[in-house]
mmCIF file of C-alpha atoms and ligand atoms in Angstrom:
data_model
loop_
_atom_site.group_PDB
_atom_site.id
_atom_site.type_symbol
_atom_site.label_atom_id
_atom_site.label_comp_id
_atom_site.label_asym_id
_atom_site.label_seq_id
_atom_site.Cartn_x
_atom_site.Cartn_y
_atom_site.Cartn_z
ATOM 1 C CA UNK A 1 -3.807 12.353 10.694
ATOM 2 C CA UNK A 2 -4.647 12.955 14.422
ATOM 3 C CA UNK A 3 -1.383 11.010 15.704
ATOM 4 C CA UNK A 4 -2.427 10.907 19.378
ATOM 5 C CA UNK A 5 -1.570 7.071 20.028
ATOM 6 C CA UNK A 6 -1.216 6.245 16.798
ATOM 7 C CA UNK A 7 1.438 3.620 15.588
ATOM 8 C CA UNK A 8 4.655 5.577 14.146
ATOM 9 C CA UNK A 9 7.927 3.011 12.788
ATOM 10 C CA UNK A 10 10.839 4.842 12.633
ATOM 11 C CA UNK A 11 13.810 3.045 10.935
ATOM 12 C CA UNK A 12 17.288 4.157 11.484
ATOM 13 C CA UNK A 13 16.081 6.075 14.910
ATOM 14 C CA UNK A 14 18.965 5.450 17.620
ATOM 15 C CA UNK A 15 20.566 8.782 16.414
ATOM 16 C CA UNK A 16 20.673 11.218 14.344
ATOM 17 C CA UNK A 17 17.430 12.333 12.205
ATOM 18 C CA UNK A 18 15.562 9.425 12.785
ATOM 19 C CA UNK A 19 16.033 9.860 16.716
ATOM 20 C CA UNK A 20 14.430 13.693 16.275
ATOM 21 C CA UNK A 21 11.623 12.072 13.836
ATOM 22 C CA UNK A 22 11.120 9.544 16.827
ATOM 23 C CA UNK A 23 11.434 12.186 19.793
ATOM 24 C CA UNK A 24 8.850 14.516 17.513
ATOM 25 C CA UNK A 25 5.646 11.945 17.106
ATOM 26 C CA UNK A 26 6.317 10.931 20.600
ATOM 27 C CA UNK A 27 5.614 14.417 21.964
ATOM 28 C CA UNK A 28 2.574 14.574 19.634
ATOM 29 C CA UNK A 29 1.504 11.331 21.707
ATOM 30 C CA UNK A 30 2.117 8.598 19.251
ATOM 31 C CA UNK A 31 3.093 5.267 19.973
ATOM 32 C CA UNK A 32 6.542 4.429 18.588
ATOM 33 C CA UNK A 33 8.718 1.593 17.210
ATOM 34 C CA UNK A 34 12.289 2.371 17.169
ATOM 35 C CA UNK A 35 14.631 0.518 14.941
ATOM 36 C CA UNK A 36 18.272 -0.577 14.697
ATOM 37 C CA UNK A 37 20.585 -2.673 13.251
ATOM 38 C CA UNK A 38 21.935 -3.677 16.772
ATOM 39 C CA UNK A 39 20.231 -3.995 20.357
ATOM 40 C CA UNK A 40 18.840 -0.036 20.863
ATOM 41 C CA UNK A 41 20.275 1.258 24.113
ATOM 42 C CA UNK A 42 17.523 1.308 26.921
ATOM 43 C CA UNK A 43 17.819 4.488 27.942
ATOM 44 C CA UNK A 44 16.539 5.707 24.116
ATOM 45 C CA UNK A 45 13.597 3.270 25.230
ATOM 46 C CA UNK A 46 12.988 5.391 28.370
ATOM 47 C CA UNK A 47 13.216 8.697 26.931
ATOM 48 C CA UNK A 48 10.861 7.709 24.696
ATOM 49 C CA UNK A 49 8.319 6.697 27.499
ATOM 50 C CA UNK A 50 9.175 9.740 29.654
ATOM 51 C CA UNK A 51 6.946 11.353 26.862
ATOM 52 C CA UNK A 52 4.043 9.653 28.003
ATOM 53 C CA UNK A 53 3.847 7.176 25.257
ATOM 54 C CA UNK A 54 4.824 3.786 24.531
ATOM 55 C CA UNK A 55 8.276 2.937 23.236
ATOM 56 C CA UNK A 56 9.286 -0.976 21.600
ATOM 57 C CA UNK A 57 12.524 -1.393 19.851
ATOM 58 C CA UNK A 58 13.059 -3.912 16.388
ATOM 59 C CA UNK A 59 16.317 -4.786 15.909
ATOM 60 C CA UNK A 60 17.087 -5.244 12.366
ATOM 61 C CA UNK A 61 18.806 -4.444 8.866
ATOM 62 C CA UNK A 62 16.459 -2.747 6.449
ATOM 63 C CA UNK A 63 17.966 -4.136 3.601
ATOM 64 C CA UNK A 64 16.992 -7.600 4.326
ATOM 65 C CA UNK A 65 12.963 -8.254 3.547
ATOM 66 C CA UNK A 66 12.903 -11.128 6.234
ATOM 67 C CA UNK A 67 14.215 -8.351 8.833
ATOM 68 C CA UNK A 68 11.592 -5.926 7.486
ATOM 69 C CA UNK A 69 8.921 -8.842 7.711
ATOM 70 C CA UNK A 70 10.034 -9.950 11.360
ATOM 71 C CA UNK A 71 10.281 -6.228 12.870
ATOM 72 C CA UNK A 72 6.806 -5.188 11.210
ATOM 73 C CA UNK A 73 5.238 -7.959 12.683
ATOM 74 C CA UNK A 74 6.805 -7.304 16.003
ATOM 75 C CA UNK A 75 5.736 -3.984 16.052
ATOM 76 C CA UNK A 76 2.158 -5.082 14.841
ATOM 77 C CA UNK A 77 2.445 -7.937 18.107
ATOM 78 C CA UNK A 78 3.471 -5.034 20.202
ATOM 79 C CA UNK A 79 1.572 -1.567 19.494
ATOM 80 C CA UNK A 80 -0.967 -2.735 16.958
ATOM 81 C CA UNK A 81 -0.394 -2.293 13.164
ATOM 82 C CA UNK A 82 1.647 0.804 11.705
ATOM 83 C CA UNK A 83 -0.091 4.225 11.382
ATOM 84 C CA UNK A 84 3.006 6.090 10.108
ATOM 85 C CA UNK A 85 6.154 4.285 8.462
ATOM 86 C CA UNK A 86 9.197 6.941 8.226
ATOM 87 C CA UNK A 87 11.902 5.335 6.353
ATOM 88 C CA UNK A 88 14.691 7.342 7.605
ATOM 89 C CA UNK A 89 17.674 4.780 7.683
ATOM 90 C CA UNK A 90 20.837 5.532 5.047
ATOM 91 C CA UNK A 91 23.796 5.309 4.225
ATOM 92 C CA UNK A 92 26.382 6.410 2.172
ATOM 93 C CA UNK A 93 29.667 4.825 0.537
ATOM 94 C CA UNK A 94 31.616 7.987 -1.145
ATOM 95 C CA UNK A 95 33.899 7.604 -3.849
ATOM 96 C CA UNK A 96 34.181 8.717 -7.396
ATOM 97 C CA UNK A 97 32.513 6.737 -9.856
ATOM 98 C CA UNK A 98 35.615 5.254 -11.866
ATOM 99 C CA UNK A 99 36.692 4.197 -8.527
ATOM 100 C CA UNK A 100 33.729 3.019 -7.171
ATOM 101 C CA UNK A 101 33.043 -0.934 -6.929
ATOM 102 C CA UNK A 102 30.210 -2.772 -7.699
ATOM 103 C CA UNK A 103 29.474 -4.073 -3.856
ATOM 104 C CA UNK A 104 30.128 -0.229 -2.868
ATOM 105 C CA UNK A 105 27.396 1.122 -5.295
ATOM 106 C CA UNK A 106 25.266 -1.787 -4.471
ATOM 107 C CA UNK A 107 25.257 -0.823 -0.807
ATOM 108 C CA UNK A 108 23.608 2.948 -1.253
ATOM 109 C CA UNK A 109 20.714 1.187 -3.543
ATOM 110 C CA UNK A 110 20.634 -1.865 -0.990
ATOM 111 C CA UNK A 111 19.674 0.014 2.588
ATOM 112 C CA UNK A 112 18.467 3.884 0.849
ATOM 113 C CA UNK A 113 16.235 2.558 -2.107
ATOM 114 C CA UNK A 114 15.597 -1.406 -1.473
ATOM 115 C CA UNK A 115 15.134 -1.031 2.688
ATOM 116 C CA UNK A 116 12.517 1.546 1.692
ATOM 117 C CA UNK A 117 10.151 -0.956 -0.740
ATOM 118 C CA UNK A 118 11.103 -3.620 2.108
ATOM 119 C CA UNK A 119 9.413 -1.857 4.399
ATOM 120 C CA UNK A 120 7.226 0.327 2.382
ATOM 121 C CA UNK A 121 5.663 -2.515 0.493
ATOM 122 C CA UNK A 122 5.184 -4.685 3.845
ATOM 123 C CA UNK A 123 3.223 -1.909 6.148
ATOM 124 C CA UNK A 124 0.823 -1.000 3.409
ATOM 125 C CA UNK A 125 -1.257 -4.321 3.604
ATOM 126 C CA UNK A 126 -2.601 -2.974 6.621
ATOM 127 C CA UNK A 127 -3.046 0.366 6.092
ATOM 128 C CA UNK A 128 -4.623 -0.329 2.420
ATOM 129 C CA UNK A 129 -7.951 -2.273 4.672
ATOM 130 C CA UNK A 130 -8.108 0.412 7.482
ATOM 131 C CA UNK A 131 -7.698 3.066 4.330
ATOM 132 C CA UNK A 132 -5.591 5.309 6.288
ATOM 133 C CA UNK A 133 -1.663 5.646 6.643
ATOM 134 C CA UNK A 134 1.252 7.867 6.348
ATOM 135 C CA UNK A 135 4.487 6.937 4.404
ATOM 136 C CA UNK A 136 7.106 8.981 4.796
ATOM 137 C CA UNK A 137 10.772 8.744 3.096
ATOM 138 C CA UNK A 138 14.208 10.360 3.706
ATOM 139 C CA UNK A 139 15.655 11.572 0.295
ATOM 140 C CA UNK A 140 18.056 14.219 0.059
ATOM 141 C CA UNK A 141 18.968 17.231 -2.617
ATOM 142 C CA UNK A 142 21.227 14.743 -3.627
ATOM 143 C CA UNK A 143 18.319 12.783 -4.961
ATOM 144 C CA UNK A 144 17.756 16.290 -6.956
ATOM 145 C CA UNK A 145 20.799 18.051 -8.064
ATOM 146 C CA UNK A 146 23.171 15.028 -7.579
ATOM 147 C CA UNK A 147 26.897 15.623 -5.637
ATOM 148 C CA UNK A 148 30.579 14.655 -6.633
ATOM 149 C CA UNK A 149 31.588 11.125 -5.225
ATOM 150 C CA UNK A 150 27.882 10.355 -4.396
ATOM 151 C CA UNK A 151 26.863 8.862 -7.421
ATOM 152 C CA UNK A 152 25.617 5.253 -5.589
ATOM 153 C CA UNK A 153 24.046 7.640 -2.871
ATOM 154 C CA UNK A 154 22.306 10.189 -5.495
ATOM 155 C CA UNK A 155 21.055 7.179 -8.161
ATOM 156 C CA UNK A 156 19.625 5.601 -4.495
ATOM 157 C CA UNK A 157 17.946 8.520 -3.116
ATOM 158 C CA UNK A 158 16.565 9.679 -7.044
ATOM 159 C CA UNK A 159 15.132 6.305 -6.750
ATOM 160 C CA UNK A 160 13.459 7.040 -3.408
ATOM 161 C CA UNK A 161 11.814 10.092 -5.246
ATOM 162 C CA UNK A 162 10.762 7.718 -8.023
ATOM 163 C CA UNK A 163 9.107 5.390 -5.657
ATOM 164 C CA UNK A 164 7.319 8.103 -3.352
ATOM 165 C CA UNK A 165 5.089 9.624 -6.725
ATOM 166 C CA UNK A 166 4.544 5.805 -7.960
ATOM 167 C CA UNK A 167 3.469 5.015 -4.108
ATOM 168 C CA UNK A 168 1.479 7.934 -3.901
ATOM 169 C CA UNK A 169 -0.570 7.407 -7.078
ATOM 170 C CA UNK A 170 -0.944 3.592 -6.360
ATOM 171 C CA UNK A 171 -2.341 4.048 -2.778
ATOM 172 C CA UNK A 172 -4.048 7.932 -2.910
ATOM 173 C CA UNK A 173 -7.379 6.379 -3.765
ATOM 174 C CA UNK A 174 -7.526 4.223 0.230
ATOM 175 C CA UNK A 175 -6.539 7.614 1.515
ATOM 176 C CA UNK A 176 -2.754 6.823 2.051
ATOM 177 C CA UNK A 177 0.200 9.390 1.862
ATOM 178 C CA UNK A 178 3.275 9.591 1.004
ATOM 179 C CA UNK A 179 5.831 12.025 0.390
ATOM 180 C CA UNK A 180 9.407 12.324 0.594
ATOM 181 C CA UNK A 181 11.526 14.691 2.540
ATOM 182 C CA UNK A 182 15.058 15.871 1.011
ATOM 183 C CA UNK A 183 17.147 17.279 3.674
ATOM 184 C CA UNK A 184 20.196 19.264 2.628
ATOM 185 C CA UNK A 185 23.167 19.391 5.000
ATOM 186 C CA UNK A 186 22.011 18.494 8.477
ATOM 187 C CA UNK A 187 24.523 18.415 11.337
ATOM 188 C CA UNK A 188 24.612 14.437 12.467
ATOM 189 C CA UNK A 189 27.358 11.722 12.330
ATOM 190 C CA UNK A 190 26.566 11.339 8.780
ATOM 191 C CA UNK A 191 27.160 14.571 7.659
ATOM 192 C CA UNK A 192 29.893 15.626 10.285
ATOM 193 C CA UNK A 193 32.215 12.543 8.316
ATOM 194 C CA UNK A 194 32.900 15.163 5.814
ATOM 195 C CA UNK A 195 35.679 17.159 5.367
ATOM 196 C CA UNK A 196 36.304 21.134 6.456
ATOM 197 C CA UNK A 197 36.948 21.887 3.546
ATOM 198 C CA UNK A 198 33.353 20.183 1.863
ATOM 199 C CA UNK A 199 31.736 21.823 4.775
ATOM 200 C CA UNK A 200 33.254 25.433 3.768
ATOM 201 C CA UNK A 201 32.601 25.364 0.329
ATOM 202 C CA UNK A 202 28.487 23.754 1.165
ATOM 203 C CA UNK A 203 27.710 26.179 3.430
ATOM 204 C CA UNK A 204 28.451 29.045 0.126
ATOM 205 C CA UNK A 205 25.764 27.154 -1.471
ATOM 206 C CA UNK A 206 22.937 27.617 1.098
ATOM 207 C CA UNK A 207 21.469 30.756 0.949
ATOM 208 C CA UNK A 208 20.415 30.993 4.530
ATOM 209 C CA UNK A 209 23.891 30.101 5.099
ATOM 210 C CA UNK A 210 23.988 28.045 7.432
ATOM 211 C CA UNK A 211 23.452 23.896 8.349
ATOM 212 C CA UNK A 212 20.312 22.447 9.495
ATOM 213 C CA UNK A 213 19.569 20.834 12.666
ATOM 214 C CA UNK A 214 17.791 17.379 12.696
ATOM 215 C CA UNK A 215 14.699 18.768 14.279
ATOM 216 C CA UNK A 216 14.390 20.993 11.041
ATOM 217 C CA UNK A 217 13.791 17.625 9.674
ATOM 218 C CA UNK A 218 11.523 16.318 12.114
ATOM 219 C CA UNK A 219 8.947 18.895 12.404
ATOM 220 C CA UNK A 220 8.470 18.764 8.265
ATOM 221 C CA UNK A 221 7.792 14.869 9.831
ATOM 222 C CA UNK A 222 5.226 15.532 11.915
ATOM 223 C CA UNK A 223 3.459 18.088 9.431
ATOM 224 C CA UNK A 224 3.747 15.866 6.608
ATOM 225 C CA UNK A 225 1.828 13.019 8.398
ATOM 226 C CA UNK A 226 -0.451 15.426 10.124
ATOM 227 C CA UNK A 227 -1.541 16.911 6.147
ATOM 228 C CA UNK A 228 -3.590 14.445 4.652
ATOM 229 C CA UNK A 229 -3.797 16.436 1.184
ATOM 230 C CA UNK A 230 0.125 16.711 0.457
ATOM 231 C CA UNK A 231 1.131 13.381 -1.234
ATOM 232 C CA UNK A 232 3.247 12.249 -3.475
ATOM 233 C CA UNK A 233 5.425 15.282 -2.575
ATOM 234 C CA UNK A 234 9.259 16.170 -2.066
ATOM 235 C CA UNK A 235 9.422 18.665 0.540
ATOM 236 C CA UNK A 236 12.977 20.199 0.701
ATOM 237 C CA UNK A 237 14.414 21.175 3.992
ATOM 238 C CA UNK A 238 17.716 22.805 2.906
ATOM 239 C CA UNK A 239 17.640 26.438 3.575
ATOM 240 C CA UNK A 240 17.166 27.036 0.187
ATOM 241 C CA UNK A 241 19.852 25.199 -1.356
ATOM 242 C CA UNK A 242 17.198 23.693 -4.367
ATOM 243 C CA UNK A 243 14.489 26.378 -5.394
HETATM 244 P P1 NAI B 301 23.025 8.829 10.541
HETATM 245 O O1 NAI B 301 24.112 8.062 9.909
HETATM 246 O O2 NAI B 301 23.340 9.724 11.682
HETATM 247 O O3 NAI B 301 21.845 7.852 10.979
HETATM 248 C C1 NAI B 301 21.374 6.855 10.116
HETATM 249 C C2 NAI B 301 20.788 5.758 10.948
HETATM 250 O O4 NAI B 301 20.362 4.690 10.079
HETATM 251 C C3 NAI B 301 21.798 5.149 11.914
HETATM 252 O O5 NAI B 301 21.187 4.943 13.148
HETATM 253 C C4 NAI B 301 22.168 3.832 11.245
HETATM 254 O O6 NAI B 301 22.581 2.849 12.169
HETATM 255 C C5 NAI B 301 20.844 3.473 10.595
HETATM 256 N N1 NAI B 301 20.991 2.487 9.526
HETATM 257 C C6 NAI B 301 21.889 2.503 8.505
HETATM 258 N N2 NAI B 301 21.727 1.424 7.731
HETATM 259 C C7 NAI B 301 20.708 0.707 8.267
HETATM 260 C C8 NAI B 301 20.091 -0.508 7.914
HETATM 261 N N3 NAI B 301 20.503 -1.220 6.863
HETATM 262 N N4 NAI B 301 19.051 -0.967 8.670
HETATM 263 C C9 NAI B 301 18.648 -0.256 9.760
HETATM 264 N N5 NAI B 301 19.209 0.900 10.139
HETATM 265 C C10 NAI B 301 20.236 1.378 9.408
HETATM 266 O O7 NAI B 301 22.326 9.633 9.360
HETATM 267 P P2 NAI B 301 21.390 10.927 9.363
HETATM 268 O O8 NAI B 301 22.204 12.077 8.967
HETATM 269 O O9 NAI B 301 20.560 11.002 10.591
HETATM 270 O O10 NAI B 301 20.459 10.571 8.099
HETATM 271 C C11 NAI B 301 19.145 10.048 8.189
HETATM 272 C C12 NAI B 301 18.563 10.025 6.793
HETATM 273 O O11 NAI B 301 18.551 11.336 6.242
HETATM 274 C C13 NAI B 301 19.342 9.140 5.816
HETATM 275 O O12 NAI B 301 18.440 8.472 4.955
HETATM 276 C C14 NAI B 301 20.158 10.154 5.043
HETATM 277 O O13 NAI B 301 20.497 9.676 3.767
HETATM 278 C C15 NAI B 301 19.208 11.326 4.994
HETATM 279 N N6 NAI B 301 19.875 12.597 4.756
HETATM 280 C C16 NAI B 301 20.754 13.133 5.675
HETATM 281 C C17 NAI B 301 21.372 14.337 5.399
HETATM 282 C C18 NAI B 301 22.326 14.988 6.359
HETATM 283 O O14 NAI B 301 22.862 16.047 6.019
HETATM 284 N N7 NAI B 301 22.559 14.455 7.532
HETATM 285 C C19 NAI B 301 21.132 15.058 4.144
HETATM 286 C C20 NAI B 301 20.196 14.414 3.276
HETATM 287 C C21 NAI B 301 19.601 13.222 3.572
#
């Protein structure tokens, strides 16, 4: 997809990957919704638009369908409707499985695998009549190889993959995409709550040996949705952790 002014939703986007994602379509000269579980700070909204583009902001929890609903249609009000959904919002909830409460593993599969159908499910009435679109959805090698203590966060992002091939096969024939990415360790406030010690014995696994930065993830983004014959793919960014 040419994604000069196009629409591009990027959930989970005040920091982090989703920010990069969000930064990255912007300087390709796409329009973009940022999202955000509280009020997004207006100077993300300005650097945004000091890229030449237009910037919005939809405040709202990607677990809850009515949010998804509301901020779609905000965004549709706004920009016009949705050329490229990235659902990029996580989160996880470590703990070993025998310790592990219900609420806590319900959490991972709540906001990784549930916000993603919420949001998935709602932009692809539009794109399914204009035949063209570009899903794209944060997994991780987690999703692949699994991890100690992530056992809510692995089942949810194995369920991403899951949901990116069905996705794919349902909506391939209106010319739709999507794919999943599956970062390994990238250096953000998600990954930098581990320990030293996790972060020591990772960085033995990667055989490039070192961590990625979250524009590693964003340019596989931006390729993704500018490839329209990859889908239903899982494109690892992990310096080689999973081959
Ligand atoms: P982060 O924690 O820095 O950013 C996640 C963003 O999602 C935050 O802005 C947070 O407020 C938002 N968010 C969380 N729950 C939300 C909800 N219910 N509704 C709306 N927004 C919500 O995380 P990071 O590292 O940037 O991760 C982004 C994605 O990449 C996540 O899906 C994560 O699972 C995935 N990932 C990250 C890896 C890493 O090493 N950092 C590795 C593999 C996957």
């Amino acid at each position: 997809m040419e994604l000069t002014n196009k629409v591009v939703l990027v959930t989970g986007s005040s920091r982090g990957i989703g920010w990069s994602v969000a930064e990255a379509f912007a300087k390709k000269g796409a329009n973009i919704a940022l999202n955000s579980r509280s009020q997004m700070a207006p100077e993300k909204i300005q650097a945004i638009e000091a890229l030449g583009v237009k910037c919005i902001s939809v405040t709202g929890d990607i677990a809850s369908y009515e949010d998804a609903t509301a901020m779609i249609k905000e965004t549709e009000e706004q920009l016009g409707s949705v050329d490229v959904l990235v659902n990029n919002a996580g989160i996880t909830n470590d703990k070993l499985l025998l310790r592990m409460k219900p609420e806590e593993f319900a959490a991972c599969i709540d906001v990784n695998l549930k916000g993603t159908y919420n949001m998935t499910q709602q932009v692809l009435k539009k794109m399914m009549k204009k035949r063209e679109g570009v899903i794209i959805n944060m997994a991780s090698v987690v999703g692949l190889i699994g991890n100690v203590g992530q056992s809510n966060y692995a089942a949810s992002k194995a369920g991403v993959i899951g949901f990116t091939k069905s996705v794919a096969r349902e909506v391939a024939p209106r010319g739709i995409t999507c794919n999943a990415i599956a970062p390994g360790f990238i250096v953000t406030d998600m990954s930098n709550e581990l320990s030293d010690a996790v972060k020591e014995q990772t960085i033995t696994q990667i055989p490039l040996q070192r961590f990625g930065d979250s524009q590693d993830v964003a340019d596989a983004a931006v390729f993704l949705a500018e490839s329209p014959y990859i889908t239903g793919q899982v494109l690892n960014i992990d310096g080689g952790m999973v081959m």
